[in-house]
Coordinates of C-alpha atoms and ligand atoms in Angstrom, one line a residue:
X1 CA -207.4 -106.7 -41.0
X2 CA -204.8 -107.8 -38.2
X3 CA -202.6 -110.8 -39.4
X4 CA -204.2 -110.7 -43.0
X5 CA -201.0 -110.9 -45.2
X6 CA -203.2 -110.4 -48.4
X7 CA -204.0 -107.0 -47.7
X8 CA -203.7 -104.8 -50.9
X9 CA -203.3 -101.1 -50.6
X10 CA -204.1 -99.3 -53.9
X11 CA -202.1 -96.3 -55.3
X12 CA -204.1 -94.2 -57.5
X13 CA -202.3 -93.3 -61.0
X14 CA -201.7 -89.8 -61.6
X15 CA -204.4 -89.6 -64.4
X16 CA -206.9 -91.2 -61.9
X17 CA -210.1 -89.6 -61.1
X18 CA -213.1 -90.6 -58.9
X19 CA -214.0 -93.2 -61.6
X20 CA -211.2 -95.3 -60.4
X21 CA -212.0 -95.2 -56.7
X22 CA -213.7 -98.1 -55.3
X23 CA -215.9 -98.7 -52.2
X24 CA -214.3 -101.2 -49.8
X25 CA -210.6 -100.8 -51.0
X26 CA -207.7 -99.3 -49.1
X27 CA -205.7 -96.7 -50.7
X28 CA -202.5 -94.8 -49.9
X29 CA -202.7 -91.0 -49.4
X30 CA -201.5 -87.9 -47.8
X31 CA -203.0 -85.7 -45.1
X32 CA -203.9 -82.3 -46.9
X33 CA -205.1 -80.3 -44.0
X34 CA -207.5 -80.5 -40.8
X35 CA -210.8 -79.2 -40.1
X36 CA -212.9 -79.4 -36.9
X37 CA -214.6 -82.3 -38.1
X38 CA -211.9 -84.4 -39.4
X39 CA -209.1 -84.6 -42.1
X40 CA -208.6 -84.2 -45.7
X41 CA -206.8 -86.7 -47.5
X42 CA -205.6 -86.5 -51.0
X43 CA -205.4 -90.0 -52.9
X44 CA -203.7 -88.3 -55.6
X45 CA -203.6 -84.8 -57.0
X46 CA -207.2 -84.7 -58.2
X47 CA -209.0 -87.0 -55.8
X48 CA -209.7 -85.7 -52.3
X49 CA -211.8 -87.6 -49.3
X50 CA -212.5 -86.7 -45.7
X51 CA -211.6 -88.8 -42.5
X52 CA -214.3 -88.0 -39.8
X53 CA -212.3 -87.4 -36.4
X54 CA -213.9 -90.5 -35.2
X55 CA -212.1 -92.5 -37.8
X56 CA -208.6 -91.1 -37.3
X57 CA -206.2 -93.7 -35.6
X58 CA -203.0 -91.8 -35.2
X59 CA -202.2 -88.3 -34.6
X60 CA -200.9 -86.5 -38.0
X61 CA -199.6 -83.5 -39.4
X62 CA -200.1 -82.2 -42.9
X63 CA -198.3 -84.0 -45.8
X64 CA -198.1 -87.3 -43.5
X65 CA -198.7 -90.3 -45.5
X66 CA -201.8 -92.4 -44.4
X67 CA -203.7 -95.4 -45.5
X68 CA -207.5 -95.1 -45.9
X69 CA -210.4 -97.3 -46.5
X70 CA -213.0 -96.0 -48.8
X71 CA -216.6 -96.3 -46.6
X72 CA -218.6 -94.9 -49.1
X73 CA -218.8 -92.5 -52.1
X74 CA -221.7 -90.1 -52.1
X75 CA -223.5 -89.0 -54.8
X76 CA -222.1 -85.6 -54.9
X77 CA -218.7 -87.0 -55.1
X78 CA -217.8 -86.7 -51.5
X79 CA -215.3 -89.8 -50.3
X80 CA -215.9 -91.0 -46.8
X81 CA -212.5 -92.5 -45.3
X82 CA -211.4 -94.5 -42.4
X83 CA -207.9 -94.5 -41.4
X84 CA -206.6 -98.1 -41.5
X85 CA -203.0 -99.5 -40.3
X86 CA -202.4 -103.0 -41.5
X87 CA -199.2 -104.6 -40.3
X88 CA -198.5 -106.2 -43.4
X89 CA -199.6 -105.2 -46.9
X90 CA -198.8 -104.9 -50.7
X91 CA -199.4 -102.1 -52.7
X92 CA -200.7 -102.0 -56.4
X93 CA -200.9 -99.1 -58.7
X94 CA -204.3 -98.2 -60.4
X95 CA -204.1 -97.2 -63.8
X96 CA -206.2 -95.0 -65.4
X97 CA -209.0 -96.6 -67.2
X98 CA -208.9 -95.5 -70.7
X99 CA -210.1 -97.1 -74.1
X100 CA -207.9 -99.9 -75.1
X101 CA -205.7 -99.2 -78.2
X102 CA -206.6 -101.4 -81.2
X103 CA -204.0 -103.7 -82.3
X104 CA -203.4 -102.2 -85.7
X105 CA -202.9 -98.8 -84.0
X106 CA -200.3 -100.0 -81.5
X107 CA -197.5 -98.7 -84.1
X108 CA -198.6 -95.0 -82.9
X109 CA -198.2 -95.9 -79.3
X110 CA -194.5 -96.7 -79.0
X111 CA -192.9 -96.0 -75.9
X112 CA -196.2 -95.4 -74.2
X113 CA -198.2 -97.8 -71.7
X114 CA -201.2 -98.9 -73.1
X115 CA -204.1 -101.4 -72.6
X116 CA -205.0 -104.0 -75.3
X117 CA -207.7 -106.5 -75.5
X118 CA -208.1 -109.4 -77.7
X119 CA -208.4 -113.0 -78.2
X120 CA -205.1 -115.1 -77.4
X121 CA -204.3 -117.0 -80.6
X122 CA -201.1 -118.4 -79.5
X123 CA -198.9 -118.7 -76.1
X124 CA -195.6 -119.2 -76.9
X125 CA -192.8 -120.1 -74.0
X126 CA -189.5 -118.8 -75.2
X127 CA -186.1 -119.4 -73.2
X128 CA -186.8 -116.0 -71.9
X129 CA -190.5 -114.7 -71.7
X130 CA -193.8 -116.0 -72.3
X131 CA -195.2 -114.6 -75.7
X132 CA -198.8 -114.0 -75.9
X133 CA -200.2 -113.3 -79.6
X134 CA -203.5 -111.2 -79.4
X135 CA -205.9 -110.7 -82.2
X136 CA -208.9 -108.5 -82.2
X137 CA -210.5 -108.7 -85.8
X138 CA -208.3 -106.3 -87.5
X139 CA -204.9 -106.3 -86.0
X140 CA -202.4 -108.8 -84.3
X141 CA -199.9 -108.1 -81.8
X142 CA -197.8 -109.8 -79.3
X143 CA -197.0 -109.4 -75.5
X144 CA -194.0 -110.6 -73.7
X145 CA -194.7 -111.6 -70.0
X146 CA -191.7 -112.4 -67.8
X147 CA -191.6 -113.9 -64.7
X148 CA -188.4 -116.0 -64.9
X149 CA -186.4 -117.3 -67.8
X150 CA -188.0 -119.8 -69.5
X151 CA -191.0 -120.1 -67.0
X152 CA -194.5 -119.7 -68.3
X153 CA -196.1 -116.5 -67.3
X154 CA -200.0 -116.3 -66.1
X155 CA -200.3 -120.1 -66.5
X156 CA -204.3 -119.6 -66.3
X157 CA -204.3 -118.0 -69.6
X158 CA -205.8 -120.5 -72.2
X159 CA -205.8 -120.3 -76.1
X160 CA -208.9 -118.6 -77.2
X161 CA -209.3 -116.6 -74.1
X162 CA -210.2 -112.9 -74.1
X163 CA -207.7 -110.9 -72.4
X164 CA -207.0 -107.5 -71.4
X165 CA -203.2 -106.6 -71.0
X166 CA -201.3 -103.3 -69.9
X167 CA -197.9 -102.8 -70.7
X168 CA -195.5 -100.6 -72.8
X169 CA -195.2 -100.6 -76.6
X170 CA -191.8 -101.3 -77.6
X171 CA -190.4 -102.1 -81.1
X172 CA -188.3 -105.3 -81.2
X173 CA -186.4 -105.7 -84.5
X174 CA -189.1 -105.3 -87.1
X175 CA -191.9 -106.3 -84.5
X176 CA -193.9 -104.4 -82.1
X177 CA -194.3 -106.1 -78.8
X178 CA -196.1 -104.9 -75.6
X179 CA -194.0 -105.5 -72.5
X180 CA -196.8 -107.0 -70.4
X181 CA -196.9 -105.2 -66.7
X182 CA -200.5 -106.9 -66.0
X183 CA -202.5 -109.3 -67.9
X184 CA -206.2 -110.4 -67.0
X185 CA -208.5 -113.0 -68.6
X186 CA -211.9 -111.1 -69.1
X187 CA -214.9 -113.0 -68.1
X188 CA -218.6 -112.6 -68.1
X189 CA -220.2 -109.8 -70.0
X190 CA -216.9 -108.0 -70.6
X191 CA -215.7 -110.8 -72.4
X192 CA -218.7 -111.4 -74.2
X193 CA -218.8 -107.9 -75.3
X194 CA -215.1 -108.0 -76.5
X195 CA -215.7 -111.0 -78.3
X196 CA -219.0 -109.8 -80.1
X197 CA -216.9 -106.9 -81.2
X198 CA -214.0 -109.1 -82.7
X199 CA -216.6 -111.1 -84.4
X200 CA -218.3 -108.0 -85.8
X201 CA -215.0 -106.6 -86.8
X202 CA -214.0 -110.1 -88.5
X203 CA -217.3 -110.3 -90.6
X204 CA -216.9 -107.1 -92.2
X205 CA -213.3 -107.8 -92.8
X206 CA -213.1 -111.4 -94.1
X207 CA -215.9 -110.4 -96.7
X208 CA -213.8 -111.0 -100.1
X209 CA -213.7 -107.9 -102.3
X210 CA -216.3 -107.9 -105.2
X211 CA -214.5 -109.1 -108.4
X212 CA -215.5 -110.1 -111.6
X213 CA -214.4 -113.5 -112.6
X214 CA -211.2 -113.8 -115.0
X215 CA -213.1 -115.3 -117.7
X216 CA -216.6 -115.8 -118.8
X217 CA -218.0 -119.2 -117.3
X218 CA -221.6 -120.6 -116.5
X219 CA -220.1 -123.0 -114.1
X220 CA -217.9 -120.7 -112.4
X221 CA -220.3 -117.9 -112.2
X222 CA -222.8 -120.3 -110.4
X223 CA -219.7 -121.4 -108.1
X224 CA -219.1 -117.8 -107.0
X225 CA -221.1 -117.8 -103.8
X226 CA -219.3 -121.1 -102.8
X227 CA -216.0 -119.7 -103.8
X228 CA -216.7 -116.5 -101.7
X229 CA -217.5 -118.6 -98.6
X230 CA -214.4 -120.5 -98.8
X231 CA -212.5 -117.4 -99.4
X232 CA -214.2 -115.6 -96.4
X233 CA -213.3 -118.5 -94.0
X234 CA -209.9 -118.5 -95.2
X235 CA -209.4 -114.7 -94.7
X236 CA -211.1 -115.0 -91.0
X237 CA -208.6 -118.0 -90.2
X238 CA -205.7 -115.6 -91.2
X239 CA -206.9 -112.6 -89.3
X240 CA -207.6 -115.1 -86.2
X241 CA -204.0 -116.2 -86.3
X242 CA -205.1 -119.7 -87.2
X243 CA -202.5 -121.9 -89.2
X244 CA -203.7 -123.0 -92.5
X245 CA -202.6 -126.1 -94.0
X246 CA -203.7 -127.0 -97.8
X247 CA -203.4 -130.3 -98.6
X248 CA -203.4 -131.2 -102.7
X249 CA -203.6 -133.9 -105.1
X250 CA -199.9 -134.4 -106.2
X251 CA -200.5 -133.8 -109.8
X252 CA -200.0 -130.5 -111.8
X253 CA -203.7 -129.4 -111.3
X254 CA -203.4 -130.1 -107.4
X255 CA -200.3 -128.1 -107.2
X256 CA -201.7 -125.3 -109.6
X257 CA -204.7 -125.1 -107.3
X258 CA -202.8 -125.0 -104.0
X259 CA -199.9 -122.7 -104.9
X260 CA -202.3 -120.0 -106.5
X261 CA -203.6 -120.2 -103.1
X262 CA -200.6 -120.2 -101.1
X263 CA -199.4 -116.8 -102.8
X264 CA -202.7 -115.2 -101.7
X265 CA -202.6 -116.7 -98.2
X266 CA -199.0 -115.7 -97.7
X267 CA -199.8 -112.2 -99.0
X268 CA -202.5 -112.0 -96.4
X269 CA -200.6 -113.1 -93.7
X270 CA -197.8 -110.7 -94.4
X271 CA -200.1 -107.7 -94.7
X272 CA -202.0 -108.8 -91.4
X273 CA -198.7 -108.5 -89.5
X274 CA -198.2 -112.2 -88.7
X275 CA -194.9 -111.7 -90.4
X276 CA -193.0 -114.6 -88.3
X277 CA -190.9 -116.4 -90.9
X278 CA -192.2 -114.4 -93.7
X279 CA -195.7 -115.8 -93.4
X280 CA -194.6 -119.6 -93.7
X281 CA -195.1 -119.9 -89.8
X282 CA -198.7 -120.0 -90.1
X283 CA -198.9 -121.8 -93.6
X284 CA -198.2 -125.4 -94.9
X285 CA -198.8 -126.8 -98.0
X286 CA -198.5 -130.8 -98.4
X287 CA -199.0 -133.1 -101.5
X288 CA -201.3 -136.3 -100.9
X289 CA -200.2 -139.3 -102.9
X290 CA -203.4 -140.7 -103.4
X291 CA -206.2 -139.0 -105.2
X292 CA -208.0 -138.6 -101.6
X293 CA -207.2 -137.5 -98.1
X294 CA -205.7 -140.8 -96.9
X295 CA -205.6 -141.7 -93.0
X296 CA -201.9 -141.7 -93.6
X297 CA -202.3 -137.9 -94.3
X298 CA -204.5 -137.0 -91.5
X299 CA -202.6 -138.7 -89.1
X300 CA -199.5 -136.8 -90.0
X301 CA -201.6 -133.5 -90.3
X302 CA -202.7 -134.1 -86.6
X303 CA -199.7 -135.4 -85.2
X304 CA -197.7 -132.3 -86.1
X305 CA -200.8 -129.9 -85.3
X306 CA -201.2 -131.4 -81.9
X307 CA -197.5 -131.0 -81.0
X308 CA -197.5 -127.6 -82.2
X309 CA -200.6 -126.9 -80.3
X310 CA -198.3 -128.2 -77.3
X311 CA -194.8 -126.9 -78.2
X312 CA -196.0 -123.3 -79.3
X313 CA -199.4 -123.1 -78.2
X314 CA -200.7 -122.7 -81.8
X315 CA -204.2 -123.1 -82.5
X316 CA -205.4 -126.1 -84.6
X317 CA -205.3 -125.4 -88.4
X318 CA -208.0 -124.8 -91.2
X319 CA -207.5 -127.6 -93.5
X320 CA -207.9 -127.0 -97.2
X321 CA -208.4 -130.1 -99.4
X322 CA -207.6 -129.0 -102.9
X323 CA -208.2 -131.3 -106.1
X324 CA -209.2 -133.9 -103.6
X325 CA -211.5 -134.1 -100.7
X326 CA -215.0 -134.6 -102.2
X327 CA -215.5 -138.4 -102.3
X328 CA -216.5 -141.5 -100.0
X329 CA -212.9 -142.2 -99.7
X330 CA -212.2 -139.3 -97.8
X331 CA -214.7 -140.0 -95.0
X332 CA -212.5 -142.1 -92.7
X333 CA -210.1 -139.1 -92.6
X334 CA -212.7 -136.4 -92.3
X335 CA -214.2 -138.2 -89.5
X336 CA -210.6 -138.4 -87.9
X337 CA -210.7 -134.9 -88.3
X338 CA -214.0 -134.2 -87.1
X339 CA -212.7 -135.7 -83.6
X340 CA -210.6 -132.6 -83.2
X341 CA -213.2 -130.1 -84.5
X342 CA -210.9 -129.4 -87.4
X343 CA -212.5 -127.4 -89.8
X344 CA -212.1 -128.4 -93.2
X345 CA -212.7 -126.9 -96.5
X346 CA -212.5 -128.7 -99.9
X347 CA -212.1 -127.1 -103.6
X348 CA -212.3 -130.1 -106.0
X349 CA -213.7 -131.2 -109.3
X350 CA -213.9 -135.0 -108.8
X351 CA -217.5 -136.2 -108.9
X352 CA -218.8 -135.4 -105.4
X353 CA -220.5 -137.7 -102.9
X354 CA -222.9 -136.2 -100.7
X355 CA -221.7 -138.2 -97.7
X356 CA -218.7 -135.7 -97.5
X357 CA -220.8 -132.5 -96.9
X358 CA -221.7 -132.8 -93.3
X359 CA -218.0 -132.8 -92.5
X360 CA -217.4 -129.5 -94.4
X361 CA -217.4 -125.9 -93.8
X362 CA -217.2 -125.0 -97.4
X363 CA -217.3 -127.1 -100.7
X364 CA -216.6 -125.9 -104.1
X365 CA -217.3 -128.1 -106.9
X366 CA -218.4 -127.9 -110.3
X367 CA -220.7 -130.9 -110.2
X368 CA -222.9 -129.1 -107.8
X369 CA -223.8 -126.7 -110.4
X370 CA -224.3 -128.8 -113.5
X371 CA -220.5 -128.6 -114.4
X372 CA -217.7 -131.2 -114.6
X373 CA -214.1 -131.9 -114.2
X374 CA -213.4 -129.8 -117.3
X375 CA -213.4 -126.8 -114.7
X376 CA -210.1 -127.8 -113.3
X377 CA -209.0 -127.4 -109.6
X378 CA -206.6 -124.9 -110.8
X379 CA -208.9 -122.7 -112.1
X380 CA -210.8 -122.6 -109.1
X381 CA -207.7 -122.1 -107.0
X382 CA -207.0 -119.0 -108.9
X383 CA -210.3 -117.7 -108.8
X384 CA -210.4 -118.2 -104.9
X385 CA -206.8 -116.7 -104.7
X386 CA -208.1 -113.5 -106.0
X387 CA -210.7 -113.4 -103.4
X388 CA -208.4 -113.9 -100.8
X389 CA -206.1 -111.3 -102.0
X390 CA -206.6 -109.6 -105.1
X391 CA -203.0 -108.4 -105.3
X392 CA -201.8 -111.8 -106.5
X393 CA -203.9 -111.9 -109.9
X394 CA -201.3 -110.8 -112.1
X395 CA -198.7 -113.3 -110.7
X396 CA -200.9 -116.6 -110.5
X397 CA -203.4 -116.1 -113.6
X398 CA -201.5 -118.1 -116.1
X399 CA -201.6 -121.2 -113.6
X400 CA -205.2 -121.6 -114.5
X401 CA -204.2 -122.4 -117.7
X402 CA -201.3 -124.6 -116.7
X403 CA -203.9 -126.8 -114.9
X404 CA -206.3 -126.8 -117.6
X405 CA -203.7 -128.5 -120.0
X406 CA -202.3 -130.4 -117.2
X407 CA -205.8 -132.1 -116.5
X408 CA -206.3 -132.0 -120.3
X409 CA -209.6 -130.2 -119.6
X410 CA -211.8 -130.1 -122.6
X411 CA -214.3 -127.4 -121.2
X412 CA -214.6 -124.2 -122.9
X413 CA -212.9 -122.7 -119.8
X414 CA -209.6 -123.9 -121.1
X415 CA -209.4 -121.8 -124.2
X416 CA -210.3 -118.7 -122.2
X417 CA -207.8 -119.1 -119.5
X418 CA -205.1 -120.0 -122.2
X419 CA -206.2 -116.7 -123.9
X420 CA -205.8 -114.7 -120.9
X421 CA -202.2 -116.1 -120.4
X422 CA -201.5 -116.2 -123.9
X423 CA -199.1 -112.9 -124.2
X424 CA -196.5 -114.5 -122.0
X425 CA -197.4 -118.1 -122.1
X426 CA -198.2 -120.2 -124.9
X427 CA -200.1 -123.3 -124.9
X428 CA -197.0 -125.3 -125.6
X429 CA -195.3 -123.6 -122.5
X430 CA -198.2 -124.4 -120.3
X431 CA -198.2 -128.0 -121.5
X432 CA -194.5 -128.2 -120.6
X433 CA -194.7 -126.6 -117.3
X434 CA -197.6 -129.1 -116.3
X435 CA -195.4 -131.9 -117.5
X436 CA -192.5 -130.5 -115.4
X437 CA -194.5 -129.9 -112.5
X438 CA -195.4 -133.8 -112.6
X439 CA -191.9 -135.1 -113.1
X440 CA -190.9 -132.9 -110.2
X441 CA -193.2 -133.8 -107.9
X442 CA -192.6 -137.4 -108.4
X443 CA -189.1 -137.1 -107.1
X444 CA -190.5 -134.7 -104.3
X445 CA -192.6 -137.4 -102.9
X446 CA -194.2 -135.9 -99.8
X447 CA -192.5 -132.7 -100.0
X448 CA -194.1 -129.7 -101.2
X449 CA -190.7 -128.1 -102.9
X450 CA -191.8 -124.8 -102.3
X451 CA -189.2 -123.0 -104.2
X452 CA -188.8 -125.2 -106.9
X453 CA -192.5 -125.4 -107.6
X454 CA -192.3 -121.6 -107.4
X455 CA -189.6 -121.7 -110.0
X456 CA -191.7 -123.8 -112.3
X457 CA -194.8 -121.6 -112.2
X458 CA -192.4 -118.5 -112.5
X459 CA -193.4 -117.0 -109.2
X460 CA -190.2 -115.9 -108.1
X461 CA -189.3 -113.5 -110.8
X462 CA -186.7 -115.2 -112.3
X463 CA -187.6 -115.8 -115.9
X464 CA -184.4 -117.2 -117.4
X465 CA -184.2 -119.7 -114.4
X466 CA -188.1 -120.6 -114.7
X467 CA -187.6 -121.3 -118.7
X468 CA -184.2 -123.3 -118.1
X469 CA -185.6 -125.5 -115.2
X470 CA -188.8 -126.4 -117.3
X471 CA -186.5 -127.2 -120.1
X472 CA -184.5 -129.4 -118.3
X473 CA -187.1 -131.3 -116.6
X474 CA -189.7 -131.6 -119.6
X475 CA -186.4 -133.2 -121.6
X476 CA -185.8 -135.7 -118.7
X477 CA -189.5 -136.4 -118.3
X478 CA -190.1 -137.0 -122.1
X479 CA -186.8 -139.1 -122.3
X480 CA -188.3 -141.3 -119.2
X481 CA -191.8 -141.4 -120.7
X482 CA -190.3 -142.6 -124.2
X483 CA -188.3 -145.4 -122.6
X484 CA -191.3 -146.7 -120.6
X485 CA -193.7 -146.2 -123.6
X486 CA -191.5 -148.0 -125.7
X487 CA -191.0 -151.2 -123.4
X488 CA -194.9 -151.3 -122.8
X489 CA -196.4 -150.7 -126.3
X490 CA -195.6 -154.3 -127.7
X491 CA -197.3 -156.0 -124.6
X492 CA -200.7 -154.2 -124.9
X493 CA -203.3 -156.5 -125.8
X494 CA -206.6 -155.5 -127.4
X495 CA -210.3 -156.9 -127.2
X496 CA -213.4 -155.8 -128.9
X497 CA -216.5 -155.5 -126.6
X498 CA -220.0 -155.7 -127.5
X499 CA -220.7 -152.2 -127.6
X500 CA -218.2 -151.3 -130.1
X501 CA -215.4 -150.3 -127.9
X502 CA -211.8 -151.1 -128.4
X503 CA -210.3 -152.1 -125.2
X504 CA -206.7 -152.2 -124.6
X505 CA -205.0 -154.0 -121.6
X506 CA -201.6 -153.5 -120.4
X507 CA -200.0 -155.2 -117.4
X508 CA -197.7 -152.3 -116.2
X509 CA -196.2 -154.2 -113.3
X510 CA -194.8 -156.7 -115.8
X511 CA -194.1 -154.5 -118.7
X512 CA -192.9 -151.1 -117.3
X513 CA -190.0 -149.8 -115.1
X514 CA -190.9 -149.7 -111.4
X515 CA -190.1 -147.0 -108.9
X516 CA -189.4 -144.6 -111.7
X517 CA -191.2 -142.0 -113.7
X518 CA -193.5 -142.2 -115.1
X519 CA -195.3 -144.3 -112.3
X520 CA -198.1 -146.8 -113.7
X521 CA -200.9 -144.4 -113.8
X522 CA -199.3 -141.9 -115.9
X523 CA -197.5 -144.9 -118.0
X524 CA -201.3 -145.9 -118.9
X525 CA -202.0 -142.5 -119.7
X526 CA -199.5 -142.1 -122.0
X527 CA -200.0 -145.4 -123.7
X528 CA -203.6 -144.3 -124.0
X529 CA -202.8 -141.1 -125.8
X530 CA -200.9 -143.4 -128.4
X531 CA -203.7 -145.6 -128.9
X532 CA -206.5 -143.2 -129.2
X533 CA -204.0 -141.5 -132.1
X534 CA -204.1 -144.9 -133.7
X535 CA -207.5 -145.5 -133.6
X536 CA -209.1 -142.0 -134.5
X537 CA -212.9 -141.7 -134.0
X538 CA -213.3 -145.0 -132.3
X539 CA -214.4 -145.4 -128.6
X540 CA -211.2 -146.5 -126.8
X541 CA -210.7 -147.7 -123.0
X542 CA -207.2 -148.2 -122.0
X543 CA -206.8 -150.4 -118.7
X544 CA -203.6 -150.3 -117.0
X545 CA -203.4 -153.1 -114.2
X546 CA -200.5 -154.3 -111.7
X547 CA -201.4 -156.8 -109.0
X548 CA -203.8 -155.1 -107.0
X549 CA -204.7 -152.2 -109.1
X550 CA -206.0 -150.9 -112.1
X551 CA -206.3 -147.5 -114.0
X552 CA -208.7 -146.6 -116.7
X553 CA -208.5 -143.9 -119.3
X554 CA -211.2 -143.6 -122.0
X555 CA -212.4 -141.8 -124.8
X556 CA -216.3 -141.8 -126.3
X557 CA -217.4 -144.2 -123.8
X558 CA -220.0 -142.9 -121.2
X559 CA -218.9 -144.5 -118.2
X560 CA -219.4 -143.5 -114.4
X561 CA -216.2 -145.1 -112.9
X562 CA -217.4 -144.2 -109.2
X563 CA -220.6 -145.9 -109.7
X564 CA -218.9 -149.1 -111.5
X565 CA -216.5 -149.3 -108.4
X566 CA -219.5 -149.1 -106.1
X567 CA -221.2 -151.9 -107.8
X568 CA -218.1 -154.3 -108.2
X569 CA -217.5 -153.7 -104.4
X570 CA -221.1 -155.1 -103.7
X571 CA -221.1 -157.8 -106.6
X572 CA -217.9 -159.5 -106.1
X573 CA -217.5 -160.7 -102.4
X574 CA -214.1 -160.9 -101.1
X575 CA -212.9 -158.5 -104.0
X576 CA -211.7 -156.0 -101.6
X577 CA -212.5 -153.5 -104.2
X578 CA -212.3 -149.7 -104.0
X579 CA -211.4 -146.7 -105.9
X580 CA -212.8 -143.7 -107.6
X581 CA -211.9 -140.9 -109.6
X582 CA -213.7 -138.8 -112.5
X583 CA -216.5 -140.3 -114.5
X584 CA -214.2 -141.4 -117.1
X585 CA -210.9 -141.4 -115.8
X586 CA -210.1 -143.4 -112.5
X587 CA -208.5 -146.0 -110.3
X588 CA -209.7 -149.2 -108.9
X589 CA -207.8 -151.2 -106.2
X590 CA -208.6 -154.8 -105.1
X591 CA -206.8 -157.8 -103.4
X592 CA -204.4 -159.5 -105.7
X593 CA -206.0 -163.1 -105.5
X594 CA -209.2 -161.7 -106.8
X595 CA -207.6 -159.6 -109.7
X596 CA -209.0 -161.8 -112.5
X597 CA -212.6 -161.9 -111.4
X598 CA -212.5 -157.8 -110.8
X599 CA -211.0 -157.2 -114.0
X600 CA -213.4 -159.4 -116.0
X601 CA -216.4 -157.9 -114.3
X602 CA -215.1 -154.6 -114.9
X603 CA -214.8 -155.2 -118.5
X604 CA -218.3 -156.5 -118.6
X605 CA -219.6 -153.1 -117.3
X606 CA -217.5 -151.0 -119.7
X607 CA -218.7 -153.3 -122.5
X608 CA -222.1 -152.6 -121.5
X609 CA -221.6 -148.8 -121.1
X610 CA -223.3 -146.4 -123.7
X611 CA -221.0 -145.2 -126.2
X612 CA -221.0 -141.4 -127.2
X613 CA -222.6 -140.6 -130.6
X614 CA -220.0 -139.5 -133.0
Ligands
LIG1 MN1 -207.5 -132.5 -111.0

């Protein structure tokens, strides 16, 4: 041992017994007494060993400190010691090995030194200590480790590692924190065991509650397993401290779906103790401009998430796409997400393309079970929100009705959700909320407008302000729509198609105001609404077009817009055709120079579509 500067001398803690003594290690002790064959040495008040006289190096008297090497521990508990005299060494205290305290029980250990184990869900470097957030399946806690102000402690610890921390439990403001005195990355069987235990706890805990649906619905009933799977994954993410990002279509239905889920996730984050910034540290909601998850969206999301990973040591998020995400157009973004192994869930009611499914961990879509877009994303969002945290039900259930009128659902579920909300929200009021949401979102652009949107959906508990805000936005929106429609209507051209469809065409680029509400898609919709009123009982298709796009609305025609788009893309070489939407409502993009050809080909297909029998 001579000259070895790394010699460690262990001092047994007061509670330790023979179980904590290891062969081959050096301990500090105290000479207790002598016998003819050697000296007895106490390693602490309860553990005693014997140094044979041949192994004593120095003359001692009783109570002298002594350093001893453990040569062996006999089956009967006798410990054979040998005196050692290293010139340089440092001392470490051996703490009694005890069962680790579960993170949810830390509250009971304030002021005590405990051992905790779990998976590292975040490593954040502050200007003072390094904060390690641990999760163990049913609790979350943070440990503060300090080496030097702003310097990363335990740099070997990685996100996702299983670690064991020893330290004192302190109350810091409203948060519990363990002052780390030692932290070790667990490996091998030990780590595996902890991980298995976490998984087991999580699986049980992440299971959503058994709830009946809010309304009777064969489609929703058939979707229960898929909705439970999505809810289970969301709950699991919350329990593991994984951030959640909800991306949604920027219309009333998309907002309804996402905000309902937002309420439930925030409630669960708070309940789970991840109460940083009232839960919004781990949750983000963002509207997507396009009716699909654009490359622009995933690029932003990855940019922020990867920076958060580096800056805050935060896990990559679970992404949930709502009211979009289930079509071929989403593929480029889904593939980009796959590069970074971002888990993806989709809750949508657009006609799904099977190609998306290999990229998704969960996909709720009424088309999977024989339903259609009449079951709105908002209805799905409200039902899933209840499975994530049932307490939000009274707060959010009217939102399903808002989404139903917002997306003009004609499914039987529409009336049932409206009936459920009827006591406090009339159908008219729901329509107004939906319109106000569309109008507000137009001006919010890429922002989520969290608190404004909550006021519009009456989630902030201020009924008076809710009513006043809805009233004002609806008045403004209606004024803007009236102006737009007044300017547009005289420019609508009509044609009679071979199948008896009345086709109406409007150049929304030339005959509507730009960069204001209502945007081209909604302008066409408003024009369409007036045209079908003027032409009751007739099959009607309205096409609003600009230089490089067209939006379609229809009534009484059995079209399949996604299918038409696919055909046009193949048939018109150099047309640059893309798009999609629902079967009978959708949008198409093309290159400006090919507009004439694309539109004529599209009209040809509409003229060949079967008309719904009246
Ligand atoms: Mn929708």
